[in-house]
Amino acid sequence: MPIATPEVYAEMLDRAKQEGFAFPAINVTSSQTLNAALRGFAEAESDGIIQISTGGAEYLSGTAVKDMVTGSVAFAEYARVVAAKYPVNIALHTDHCPKDKLDGFMRPLVKISQERVANGQEPLFQSHMWDGSAVELHENLQIAAELLEECAKARVIMEMEIGVVGGEEDGIVGEMNEKLYTTAGDALATAEAVGVGEKGRYILAATFGNVHGVYKPGHVKLRPEVLKEIQEAVGAKYGKDKPFDLVFHGGSGSSLEEIRQAVSYGVVKMNIDTDTQYAFTRPIADHMFRNYDGVLKVDGEVGNKKQYDPRSYGKAAEAGMAARVVTACEDLMSAGKKLK
């Protein structure tokens, strides 16, 4: 199937909310990790979201270029070609964009999509994330309102974050403090500033103790009931049941019970990065340790070309990551629910 149109993406999110499941949003950094994500979604018979961060976009442009927009465009165009060979719907998304990178990442990409739409084409990406967690809430919402208007012109969905996800991702550091838990007041202020859909569609990363990185179960103190509280507070004011389409960030180390509870409160998208990175790299490490005398020219020998050919370990890495994507689809209950 082709990359999801705005209409198909909206249908994906609506159906997830109505039927009580969520889509894994898989971070990728290369054509091979993209292929692994596509394979995983296809094997799970799940539609899905594939995304790149600022660092991932820069990496995709080449280490000698380091241009986020170039890498993003290359990724999206490549994805359009290869995704068409898979029997699932895929939405393309850009992850965390802080204030200091808006002009070099999100805004130019939204502009490209606006130009494409004006020319009768589909937008380049289906959604973009504005990460205003490092600024005060009033500034976060002011910028969000401006970006939402621009995204609506481009027929793309905006993602925004209120509260702070702890830990570190691509140089964005979230402090471990009370801001790890979004309040009902924060959610009401958000609805007042950007509406509940009438000003343009957005998805909301509200925090409930989330932390980026990898931790053993029990280390991260998640409180999914926070999501229930903000949905009820805003729903009561606006007369809507579960008014927000929620996003779960920093989910590594979460228990299945916590994940399912969050989904029941309106989470439709859960970011997966740390776990799939490991699933990709682990088979490569295994190959290198088992075949060290083939991948290295030990003591002047010639090595074994079949073992140091990147395809030999790349195939294993792709299979390992695809399997982890399948697990994510099963955990979030999107497996077997692709749109027909």
XYZ file of C-alpha atoms in Angstrom:
340
model
C 0.000 0.000 0.000
C 1.180 3.566 -0.480
C 2.110 5.791 2.440
C -1.079 6.769 4.275
C -2.984 9.764 2.960
C -4.202 12.335 5.501
C -7.625 10.678 5.345
C -6.235 7.194 5.946
C -4.046 8.419 8.818
C -7.074 10.063 10.429
C -9.010 6.828 10.020
C -6.142 4.868 11.587
C -6.123 7.102 14.682
C -9.907 7.219 14.959
C -10.181 3.457 14.765
C -7.452 2.920 17.352
C -9.261 5.198 19.791
C -12.653 3.595 19.147
C -11.435 0.001 19.350
C -8.976 0.437 22.219
C -5.573 -0.179 20.684
C -2.534 1.924 19.781
C 0.079 2.043 17.039
C 3.771 1.542 17.669
C 5.713 4.532 16.315
C 9.120 3.141 15.413
C 12.130 5.450 15.301
C 14.503 4.689 12.433
C 17.874 6.069 11.362
C 18.615 4.309 8.064
C 17.080 2.543 5.100
C 17.748 -0.798 6.803
C 15.975 0.113 10.051
C 13.107 1.483 7.944
C 12.900 -1.841 6.111
C 12.949 -3.668 9.449
C 10.027 -1.580 10.714
C 8.043 -2.176 7.531
C 8.705 -5.897 7.729
C 7.616 -6.007 11.365
C 4.344 -4.196 10.708
C 3.604 -6.453 7.732
C 4.335 -9.619 9.719
C 2.063 -8.387 12.526
C -0.631 -7.403 10.002
C -0.676 -3.995 11.648
C -0.716 -0.507 10.231
C 1.855 1.704 11.878
C 3.888 4.868 12.237
C 7.557 5.243 11.336
C 9.392 8.297 12.566
C 12.724 10.089 12.634
C 14.187 12.405 15.248
C 16.360 15.461 14.612
C 19.460 13.317 15.123
C 18.066 10.543 12.954
C 17.290 13.014 10.162
C 20.775 14.487 10.361
C 22.311 11.003 10.259
C 20.186 10.048 7.254
C 21.619 12.972 5.280
C 25.135 11.523 5.668
C 27.767 12.272 8.273
C 29.524 14.692 5.887
C 26.300 16.647 5.255
C 24.465 16.661 8.599
C 21.359 18.455 7.344
C 18.076 17.543 9.007
C 15.807 18.651 6.179
C 17.862 16.859 3.521
C 17.815 13.662 5.567
C 14.081 13.976 6.214
C 13.204 14.457 2.555
C 15.447 11.567 1.496
C 13.869 9.323 4.133
C 10.305 10.220 3.146
C 10.904 9.759 -0.578
C 12.658 6.410 -0.063
C 9.892 5.277 2.295
C 7.269 6.074 -0.334
C 8.915 3.709 -2.797
C 9.579 0.727 -0.529
C 6.433 0.980 1.624
C 4.285 0.520 -1.476
C 5.427 -3.118 -1.555
C 3.953 -3.902 1.886
C 0.259 -4.705 2.581
C -0.112 -2.234 5.472
C -0.686 1.505 5.874
C 2.266 3.505 7.153
C 2.280 7.100 8.383
C 5.535 9.078 8.437
C 6.257 11.296 11.433
C 9.032 13.527 12.747
C 9.832 13.139 16.431
C 10.856 15.657 19.155
C 11.626 19.092 17.709
C 12.688 21.583 20.404
C 12.383 25.353 20.035
C 15.962 25.908 18.848
C 15.502 23.465 15.947
C 12.101 24.582 14.676
C 13.587 26.753 11.925
C 15.987 24.036 10.811
C 13.646 21.048 10.996
C 9.902 21.219 11.547
C 9.010 24.560 9.938
C 10.822 23.879 6.618
C 9.254 20.412 6.410
C 5.761 21.791 7.025
C 6.452 24.380 4.317
C 7.444 21.638 1.867
C 4.165 19.842 2.566
C 2.199 23.069 2.100
C 3.809 23.504 -1.310
C 3.098 19.892 -2.237
C -0.557 20.221 -1.226
C -0.866 23.444 -3.224
C 0.373 21.483 -6.244
C -2.198 18.732 -5.742
C 0.179 16.264 -4.066
C 0.022 14.533 -0.693
C 2.034 16.076 2.177
C 5.587 14.782 2.611
C 4.975 13.634 6.209
C 1.685 12.856 7.922
C 2.563 14.402 11.293
C 5.248 16.441 13.048
C 6.054 16.825 16.729
C 6.648 20.147 18.445
C 8.443 19.512 21.742
C 7.866 22.528 23.962
C 8.595 20.699 27.192
C 11.731 22.792 27.856
C 9.863 26.120 27.825
C 7.165 27.473 30.108
C 3.656 26.221 29.373
C 2.319 29.562 28.129
C 5.123 29.825 25.542
C 4.747 26.155 24.637
C 1.042 26.689 23.904
C 1.600 29.961 22.055
C 4.058 28.262 19.678
C 1.803 25.198 19.429
C -1.132 27.346 18.302
C 0.970 28.929 15.539
C 2.361 25.573 14.398
C -1.067 23.933 14.464
C -2.368 26.535 12.026
C 0.553 25.892 9.666
C 0.181 22.112 9.956
C -3.522 22.362 9.130
C -2.631 24.203 5.907
C -0.297 21.326 5.044
C -2.957 18.678 5.848
C -0.719 17.180 8.513
C -1.335 16.394 12.174
C 0.698 18.100 14.873
C 1.975 16.310 17.947
C 2.770 18.369 21.023
C 4.006 17.646 24.529
C 2.923 19.060 27.856
C 4.846 18.061 30.920
C 8.358 16.634 30.667
C 9.606 13.195 29.634
C 12.611 12.436 31.825
C 15.956 11.096 30.653
C 17.729 12.014 27.413
C 17.013 11.579 23.719
C 19.046 13.188 20.927
C 20.428 15.807 23.301
C 17.032 16.765 24.735
C 17.285 16.245 28.490
C 14.214 16.064 30.696
C 14.774 16.648 34.389
C 13.334 14.124 36.837
C 10.913 16.280 38.816
C 7.208 16.967 39.351
C 6.842 17.997 35.694
C 7.013 14.298 34.821
C 3.293 14.307 35.640
C 0.930 16.468 33.581
C -1.808 18.142 35.611
C -5.454 18.673 34.804
C -4.715 22.404 34.803
C -2.081 21.907 32.105
C -4.564 19.938 30.013
C -7.322 22.564 30.389
C -4.901 25.311 29.355
C -3.934 23.221 26.318
C -7.539 22.777 25.228
C -8.165 26.505 25.606
C -5.097 27.419 23.522
C -5.305 24.884 20.678
C -8.872 23.634 20.937
C -10.077 20.046 20.928
C -9.956 19.490 17.194
C -11.814 22.468 15.779
C -8.589 24.440 15.103
C -6.788 21.534 13.476
C -6.040 17.981 14.518
C -3.269 17.273 16.992
C -2.131 14.420 19.176
C -0.931 15.052 22.700
C 2.028 13.622 24.591
C 0.917 14.115 28.179
C 3.383 12.816 30.750
C 2.673 10.392 33.556
C 6.182 9.599 34.803
C 7.650 8.710 31.404
C 11.442 8.509 31.025
C 13.478 8.115 27.845
C 16.069 5.337 27.830
C 16.144 1.759 28.998
C 15.245 0.634 32.492
C 14.252 -2.584 34.170
C 10.530 -2.948 34.948
C 9.687 -1.176 38.194
C 12.404 1.486 37.934
C 10.176 4.012 36.196
C 7.246 5.115 38.361
C 4.444 5.447 35.850
C 1.016 6.696 36.872
C -1.284 5.999 33.892
C -4.260 7.219 35.928
C -2.950 10.761 35.256
C -4.175 10.304 31.676
C -7.629 9.377 32.918
C -7.708 12.483 35.113
C -6.858 14.908 32.316
C -9.288 13.276 29.891
C -12.085 13.561 32.441
C -11.261 17.173 33.375
C -11.214 18.406 29.787
C -14.051 16.103 28.711
C -16.316 17.510 31.402
C -15.697 21.084 30.253
C -16.108 20.429 26.527
C -18.711 17.666 26.639
C -16.504 15.108 24.915
C -15.492 11.615 25.969
C -11.693 11.214 25.919
C -11.162 14.487 24.041
C -7.424 13.958 23.555
C -5.665 11.501 21.231
C -2.749 10.673 23.514
C 0.851 9.626 22.868
C 3.019 7.477 25.155
C 6.709 8.502 25.190
C 9.524 6.851 27.136
C 7.912 3.434 27.365
C 11.003 1.201 27.695
C 10.803 -0.841 30.861
C 7.042 -0.377 31.187
C 4.998 -3.381 32.226
C 2.356 -4.754 29.883
C -0.288 -3.822 32.455
C 0.855 -0.173 32.452
C 0.904 -0.078 28.648
C -2.586 -1.527 28.352
C -3.906 0.800 31.050
C -2.535 3.834 29.201
C -4.159 2.630 25.983
C -7.507 2.305 27.756
C -7.316 6.016 28.635
C -6.938 7.124 25.011
C -3.311 6.489 23.980
C -3.263 5.881 20.213
C 0.501 6.103 19.579
C 3.448 4.741 21.561
C 7.017 5.610 20.626
C 9.462 2.701 20.409
C 13.181 3.421 19.985
C 15.503 2.047 22.667
C 14.099 -1.478 22.460
C 14.257 -1.669 18.671
C 17.777 -0.228 18.639
C 18.899 -3.106 20.840
C 16.961 -5.655 18.800
C 18.773 -4.415 15.677
C 22.264 -4.290 17.197
C 22.205 -7.535 19.200
C 22.369 -9.859 16.143
C 25.248 -7.790 14.740
C 27.223 -8.206 17.973
C 26.487 -11.932 17.883
C 27.743 -12.168 14.286
C 30.936 -10.264 15.081
C 31.805 -12.325 18.151
C 31.132 -15.644 16.440
C 32.966 -14.691 13.249
C 35.704 -12.417 14.526
C 38.408 -14.167 12.512
C 36.300 -13.749 9.362
C 35.359 -10.093 9.791
C 38.904 -9.162 10.865
C 42.027 -9.862 8.874
C 43.731 -11.523 11.826
C 47.534 -11.916 11.631
C 47.655 -10.825 8.022
C 45.066 -13.296 6.781
C 42.433 -12.298 4.218
C 39.363 -12.820 6.395
C 36.083 -14.147 5.037
C 34.333 -11.858 2.578
C 30.961 -13.512 3.151
C 31.221 -12.717 6.847
C 32.282 -9.078 6.542
C 29.855 -8.320 3.729
C 27.417 -5.884 5.469
C 24.504 -7.857 4.053
C 25.454 -10.927 6.098
C 24.888 -9.247 9.460
C 22.475 -6.633 8.123
C 19.908 -9.307 7.304
C 20.123 -10.686 10.833
C 19.774 -7.184 12.300
C 16.726 -6.470 10.166
C 15.074 -9.730 11.239
C 15.811 -9.038 14.915
C 14.316 -5.562 14.820
C 11.293 -6.732 12.809
C 10.551 -9.330 15.481
C 10.612 -6.615 18.168
C 8.174 -4.519 16.116
C 5.826 -7.507 16.001
C 6.020 -7.740 19.803
C 5.190 -4.035 20.086
C 2.129 -4.501 17.868
C 0.989 -7.396 20.038
C 1.523 -5.415 23.250
C -0.457 -2.456 21.897
C -3.118 -4.739 20.377
C -2.766 -3.371 16.836
C -1.661 -6.781 15.466
C -4.113 -8.219 12.955
C -6.076 -4.946 12.750
C -4.764 -3.360 9.554
C -7.257 -1.394 7.524
C -8.606 -3.413 4.623
